[in-house]
Short mmCIF file of C-alpha atoms (C1' of nucleotides) in Angstrom, two decimals:
data_model
loop_
_atom_site.label_atom_id
_atom_site.label_comp_id
_atom_site.label_asym_id
_atom_site.label_seq_id
_atom_site.Cartn_x
_atom_site.Cartn_y
_atom_site.Cartn_z
CA MET A 1 -15.06 -1.86 19.13
CA THR A 2 -13.62 -3.82 16.23
CA TYR A 3 -12.45 -2.41 12.94
CA SER A 4 -14.11 -2.64 9.55
CA PRO A 5 -13.08 -6.06 8.30
CA GLU A 6 -11.53 -4.59 5.14
CA LEU A 7 -8.85 -2.85 7.16
CA LEU A 8 -7.30 -6.15 8.12
CA LYS A 9 -6.86 -7.17 4.51
CA GLY A 10 -3.27 -7.43 3.52
CA THR A 11 -2.13 -7.28 7.13
CA LEU A 12 -3.08 -10.70 8.46
CA LYS A 13 -0.05 -12.49 7.07
CA THR A 14 2.22 -9.79 8.44
CA ILE A 15 0.71 -10.08 11.91
CA VAL A 16 1.10 -13.85 12.00
CA LEU A 17 4.67 -13.72 10.72
CA LYS A 18 5.63 -11.08 13.27
CA LEU A 19 4.18 -13.09 16.16
CA LEU A 20 6.08 -16.16 15.04
CA ALA A 21 9.26 -14.10 14.76
CA ASP A 22 8.86 -12.98 18.36
CA ASN A 23 7.83 -16.34 19.78
CA LYS A 24 9.76 -19.01 17.93
CA LYS A 25 6.89 -21.48 18.06
CA MET A 26 3.14 -21.03 18.25
CA TYR A 27 -0.04 -22.90 17.38
CA GLY A 28 -3.14 -21.55 15.69
CA TYR A 29 -5.47 -21.10 18.58
CA GLU A 30 -2.69 -19.51 20.58
CA ILE A 31 -2.18 -16.94 17.82
CA THR A 32 -5.83 -15.91 17.83
CA GLN A 33 -5.75 -15.47 21.60
CA ARG A 34 -2.48 -13.55 21.59
CA VAL A 35 -3.72 -11.11 18.96
CA LYS A 36 -6.96 -10.60 20.83
CA GLU A 37 -5.04 -9.91 24.00
CA LEU A 38 -2.40 -7.63 22.48
CA THR A 39 -5.02 -5.55 20.68
CA LEU A 40 -7.46 -5.38 23.60
CA ASP A 41 -10.07 -7.30 21.62
CA LYS A 42 -9.91 -4.83 18.76
CA ILE A 43 -8.61 -7.41 16.33
CA GLN A 44 -10.11 -10.86 16.49
CA ILE A 45 -8.73 -13.29 13.98
CA THR A 46 -11.26 -15.91 12.98
CA GLU A 47 -10.36 -19.55 12.36
CA GLY A 48 -11.73 -19.24 8.86
CA SER A 49 -9.03 -16.79 7.98
CA LEU A 50 -6.21 -17.96 10.22
CA TYR A 51 -5.95 -21.60 9.27
CA PRO A 52 -5.93 -21.00 5.53
CA THR A 53 -3.29 -18.34 6.13
CA LEU A 54 -1.12 -20.74 8.12
CA HIS A 55 -1.50 -23.37 5.43
CA ALA A 56 -0.48 -20.84 2.84
CA LEU A 57 2.62 -19.90 4.84
CA GLU A 58 3.50 -23.57 5.06
CA TYR A 59 2.99 -24.05 1.33
CA GLU A 60 5.27 -21.08 0.70
CA LYS A 61 7.92 -22.66 2.93
CA LEU A 62 7.91 -19.68 5.26
CA VAL A 63 7.11 -21.89 8.24
CA THR A 64 7.68 -25.46 9.31
CA THR A 65 5.26 -27.46 11.43
CA GLU A 66 5.33 -30.08 14.10
CA THR A 67 2.38 -31.85 15.64
CA GLU A 68 2.09 -32.45 19.34
CA TYR A 69 -0.48 -34.26 21.41
CA ILE A 70 -1.84 -32.70 24.56
CA GLY A 71 -3.65 -35.70 25.96
CA LYS A 72 -5.69 -36.81 22.98
CA ARG A 73 -5.93 -33.36 21.49
CA VAL A 74 -3.84 -32.41 18.47
CA ARG A 75 -1.84 -29.24 18.52
CA LYS A 76 0.07 -28.04 15.47
CA TYR A 77 3.03 -25.79 16.10
CA TYR A 78 4.39 -23.38 13.53
CA THR A 79 7.98 -22.17 13.40
CA LEU A 80 9.50 -19.60 11.06
CA SER A 81 12.01 -20.79 8.48
CA ALA A 82 14.97 -18.66 7.43
CA ALA A 83 12.95 -17.51 4.44
CA GLY A 84 10.11 -16.75 6.81
CA ARG A 85 12.30 -14.56 8.94
CA ALA A 86 13.43 -12.61 5.88
CA LYS A 87 9.84 -12.28 4.68
CA THR A 88 8.73 -11.00 8.08
CA LYS A 89 11.30 -8.25 8.04
CA GLU A 90 10.28 -7.28 4.53
CA LYS A 91 6.58 -7.24 5.38
CA VAL A 92 7.05 -5.19 8.54
CA VAL A 93 9.13 -2.64 6.66
CA GLU A 94 6.49 -2.39 3.96
CA MET A 95 3.70 -2.00 6.49
CA THR A 96 5.67 0.66 8.37
CA ASP A 97 6.28 2.60 5.20
CA PHE A 98 2.67 2.26 4.16
CA MET A 99 1.42 3.56 7.49
CA ARG A 100 3.78 6.50 7.32
CA THR A 101 2.42 7.32 3.87
CA MET A 102 -1.14 7.03 5.13
CA MET A 103 -0.36 9.37 8.00
CA VAL A 104 0.79 11.99 5.54
CA LEU A 105 -2.26 11.49 3.36
CA LEU A 106 -4.71 11.62 6.23
CA ASP A 107 -2.81 14.31 8.06
CA ILE A 108 -2.38 12.23 11.20
CA GLN A 109 0.12 13.10 13.88
CA PRO A 110 2.02 10.16 15.29
CA LYS A 111 1.37 9.92 18.97
CA LEU A 112 3.17 7.96 21.62
CA SER A 113 1.43 6.60 24.71
CA MET B 1 8.26 1.27 -5.09
CA THR B 2 4.55 0.68 -4.74
CA TYR B 3 2.84 -1.32 -2.01
CA SER B 4 1.24 -4.73 -2.23
CA PRO B 5 -2.20 -4.01 -3.63
CA GLU B 6 -3.89 -5.70 -0.67
CA LEU B 7 -2.64 -3.03 1.68
CA LEU B 8 -4.80 -0.42 0.03
CA LYS B 9 -7.94 -2.43 0.61
CA GLY B 10 -10.23 -0.77 3.04
CA THR B 11 -8.36 2.51 2.81
CA LEU B 12 -9.32 3.81 -0.62
CA LYS B 13 -12.64 5.26 0.44
CA THR B 14 -11.01 6.94 3.42
CA ILE B 15 -8.35 8.52 1.22
CA VAL B 16 -10.89 9.88 -1.23
CA LEU B 17 -13.14 11.23 1.52
CA LYS B 18 -10.23 12.93 3.25
CA LEU B 19 -9.07 14.62 0.06
CA LEU B 20 -12.56 15.91 -0.58
CA ALA B 21 -12.77 17.16 2.99
CA ASP B 22 -9.58 19.16 2.49
CA ASN B 23 -10.39 20.47 -0.96
CA LYS B 24 -14.12 21.14 -1.11
CA LYS B 25 -14.41 20.10 -4.73
CA MET B 26 -12.39 17.70 -6.85
CA TYR B 27 -12.81 15.58 -9.97
CA GLY B 28 -11.69 11.99 -10.47
CA TYR B 29 -8.57 12.45 -12.50
CA GLU B 30 -7.46 15.20 -10.15
CA ILE B 31 -7.78 12.84 -7.21
CA THR B 32 -5.55 10.22 -8.81
CA GLN B 33 -2.90 12.84 -9.53
CA ARG B 34 -3.08 14.37 -6.08
CA VAL B 35 -2.65 11.02 -4.37
CA LYS B 36 0.25 10.12 -6.63
CA GLU B 37 1.89 13.45 -5.84
CA LEU B 38 1.27 13.39 -2.08
CA THR B 39 2.58 9.84 -1.77
CA LEU B 40 5.59 10.32 -4.03
CA ASP B 41 4.21 7.78 -6.49
CA LYS B 42 3.88 5.13 -3.81
CA ILE B 43 0.13 4.96 -4.12
CA GLN B 44 -1.34 5.09 -7.58
CA ILE B 45 -5.08 4.87 -7.69
CA THR B 46 -6.34 3.30 -10.88
CA GLU B 47 -9.45 4.45 -12.71
CA GLY B 48 -10.88 0.97 -12.36
CA SER B 49 -11.04 1.39 -8.61
CA LEU B 50 -11.54 5.13 -8.30
CA TYR B 51 -14.60 5.65 -10.47
CA PRO B 52 -16.60 2.80 -8.93
CA THR B 53 -15.63 4.18 -5.53
CA LEU B 54 -16.83 7.66 -6.42
CA HIS B 55 -20.08 6.25 -7.77
CA ALA B 56 -20.54 4.32 -4.53
CA LEU B 57 -19.98 7.48 -2.47
CA GLU B 58 -22.58 9.23 -4.58
CA TYR B 59 -25.03 6.38 -4.16
CA GLU B 60 -24.50 6.54 -0.40
CA LYS B 61 -25.22 10.28 -0.50
CA LEU B 62 -21.81 11.10 0.93
CA VAL B 63 -21.00 13.33 -2.03
CA THR B 64 -22.87 15.46 -4.50
CA THR B 65 -21.78 16.00 -8.09
CA GLU B 66 -21.81 18.68 -10.71
CA THR B 67 -20.69 18.38 -14.30
CA GLU B 68 -18.61 21.00 -15.99
CA TYR B 69 -17.36 21.35 -19.54
CA ILE B 70 -13.77 22.29 -20.23
CA GLY B 71 -14.03 23.00 -23.90
CA LYS B 72 -15.76 19.85 -25.12
CA ARG B 73 -14.38 17.68 -22.37
CA VAL B 74 -16.59 16.59 -19.49
CA ARG B 75 -15.38 17.02 -15.96
CA LYS B 76 -17.36 15.72 -13.00
CA TYR B 77 -16.79 17.45 -9.70
CA TYR B 78 -17.44 15.79 -6.36
CA THR B 79 -18.29 17.65 -3.16
CA LEU B 80 -18.77 16.23 0.33
CA SER B 81 -22.25 16.33 1.83
CA ALA B 82 -22.78 16.87 5.55
CA ALA B 83 -23.07 13.11 5.96
CA GLY B 84 -19.87 12.78 3.98
CA ARG B 85 -18.05 15.10 6.32
CA ALA B 86 -19.21 13.09 9.32
CA LYS B 87 -18.24 9.85 7.62
CA THR B 88 -14.79 11.20 6.83
CA LYS B 89 -14.14 12.05 10.42
CA GLU B 90 -15.31 8.63 11.51
CA LYS B 91 -13.16 6.86 8.93
CA VAL B 92 -10.03 8.84 9.75
CA VAL B 93 -10.47 8.14 13.45
CA GLU B 94 -10.90 4.45 12.75
CA MET B 95 -7.85 4.35 10.51
CA THR B 96 -5.79 6.21 13.09
CA ASP B 97 -6.81 3.81 15.81
CA PHE B 98 -6.15 0.83 13.58
CA MET B 99 -2.66 2.05 12.73
CA ARG B 100 -1.88 2.63 16.36
CA THR B 101 -2.97 -0.93 17.11
CA MET B 102 -0.85 -2.25 14.26
CA MET B 103 2.17 -0.36 15.57
CA VAL B 104 1.80 -2.09 18.91
CA LEU B 105 1.37 -5.46 17.26
CA LEU B 106 4.31 -5.03 14.96
CA ASP B 107 6.42 -3.27 17.54
CA ILE B 108 6.91 -0.20 15.40
CA GLN B 109 8.12 3.09 16.82
CA PRO B 110 6.37 6.15 15.45
CA LYS B 111 8.87 8.38 13.77
CA LEU B 112 8.56 11.95 12.66
CA SER B 113 10.56 13.39 9.78
"C1'" DT C 1 -25.12 -33.58 31.70
"C1'" DG C 2 -24.68 -29.63 29.30
"C1'" DC C 3 -22.05 -25.53 28.27
"C1'" DA C 4 -17.84 -23.13 27.41
"C1'" DA C 5 -13.27 -23.39 26.12
"C1'" DT C 6 -9.69 -25.58 23.47
"C1'" DA C 7 -8.18 -27.03 18.84
"C1'" DT C 8 -8.10 -27.87 13.86
"C1'" DA C 9 -10.18 -27.74 9.22
"C1'" DT C 10 -12.72 -26.39 4.80
"C1'" DA C 11 -16.45 -25.01 1.43
"C1'" DG C 12 -18.78 -21.22 -0.23
"C1'" DG C 13 -19.51 -16.50 -0.38
"C1'" DA C 14 -18.80 -11.43 0.21
"C1'" DC C 15 -16.19 -7.56 -0.54
"C1'" DT C 16 -12.72 -4.67 -2.51
"C1'" DC C 17 -9.69 -3.51 -5.77
"C1'" DC C 18 -7.27 -4.27 -10.40
"C1'" DT C 19 -6.82 -5.43 -15.41
"C1'" DA C 20 -8.36 -4.68 -19.57
"C1'" DT C 21 -10.98 -2.32 -22.55
"C1'" DG C 22 -13.72 1.39 -24.63
"C1'" DT C 23 -14.62 6.24 -25.83
"C1'" DA C 24 -13.20 10.92 -26.60
"C1'" DT C 25 -10.71 15.47 -26.37
"C1'" DA C 26 -6.42 18.27 -25.70
"C1'" DT C 27 -1.61 19.06 -25.81
"C1'" DT C 28 3.10 18.29 -26.78
"C1'" DT C 29 6.86 16.65 -29.58
"C1'" DG C 30 9.43 14.89 -33.42
"C1'" DC D 1 1.11 17.64 -39.08
"C1'" DA D 2 1.15 13.10 -37.37
"C1'" DA D 3 1.98 10.46 -33.44
"C1'" DA D 4 2.42 10.09 -28.80
"C1'" DT D 5 1.09 11.51 -24.40
"C1'" DA D 6 -1.98 13.54 -21.13
"C1'" DT D 7 -6.60 14.49 -19.74
"C1'" DA D 8 -11.16 12.54 -18.53
"C1'" DC D 9 -14.82 9.37 -17.76
"C1'" DA D 10 -16.79 4.59 -17.54
"C1'" DT D 11 -17.61 -0.58 -16.86
"C1'" DA D 12 -17.31 -5.77 -17.24
"C1'" DG D 13 -14.93 -9.48 -15.56
"C1'" DG D 14 -11.65 -11.39 -12.61
"C1'" DA D 15 -8.26 -11.96 -8.76
"C1'" DG D 16 -7.21 -11.93 -4.05
"C1'" DT D 17 -8.26 -11.89 0.81
"C1'" DC D 18 -10.94 -12.55 4.52
"C1'" DC D 19 -15.42 -14.11 6.83
"C1'" DT D 20 -19.55 -17.08 7.75
"C1'" DA D 21 -21.04 -21.26 8.52
"C1'" DT D 22 -20.28 -25.73 9.42
"C1'" DA D 23 -17.93 -29.98 10.89
"C1'" DT D 24 -15.33 -32.71 14.18
"C1'" DA D 25 -13.35 -33.76 18.65
"C1'" DT D 26 -11.36 -33.21 23.44
"C1'" DT D 27 -11.25 -31.03 28.03
"C1'" DG D 28 -12.85 -28.67 32.09
"C1'" DC D 29 -16.39 -26.89 34.93
"C1'" DA D 30 -20.86 -26.07 37.10
#
DNA sequence: TGCAATATATAGGACTCCTATGTATATTTG
DNA sequence: CAAATATACATAGGAGTCCTATATATTGCA
């Protein structure tokens, strides 16, 4: 089961930022795999959305990049900047607040486990 | 404080359906006010997104409509159909599951109060 | 050798919501 | 009583975000 694609809208950037905040340094493909794994295949980020998102983060100076070669294969690592770390915090807070509001609206009980 | 507009994407239909499920019969303007009130002004649904959404729900046979006159002013009431009730349940479940997944991803603790 | 996995990238399009605008009635306030 | 605000619906055009499809190339495995 995967979610309606619209649900992801507005959350992709937050997810990527949060992963980078927790892992210091990641590359694109690794991010897609990590998300897939952490969400038990429920969220699968496509390349078509991830790479443009990463490029946008770079353009906004929220991440810095470094290229590495694994044999002959290129790998591009992304690392959060100070601004990126601040933005991550901000985005996570907003998402948290939004979800709390949605729970009230939809009359959902928060459930652990 | 209002949320980034992208966050609402994919959730508007669910919100409208849920309100109709809880209230039997509502009209457009009433929905905007109810959402504003329930979310303490954090979510403000605009007419430009609400009315097309309501028309879409009608087209999909998830709601039925009846027009009423308050003096000379038109008021269009929306009521959930059986299919609409089923769809609401489905949407709320999906949203709940999605939020739970996001909480894991973003390492958010559910909090009451 | 051929397929799957690893790895990045982009053009074009789909979808969803918002801005801006239009129309009209009802109520409140200065 | 005039003006502003609230009530009430509607739509065209546009902005933003993500996906599909495609392209390229290396690596590992059967």
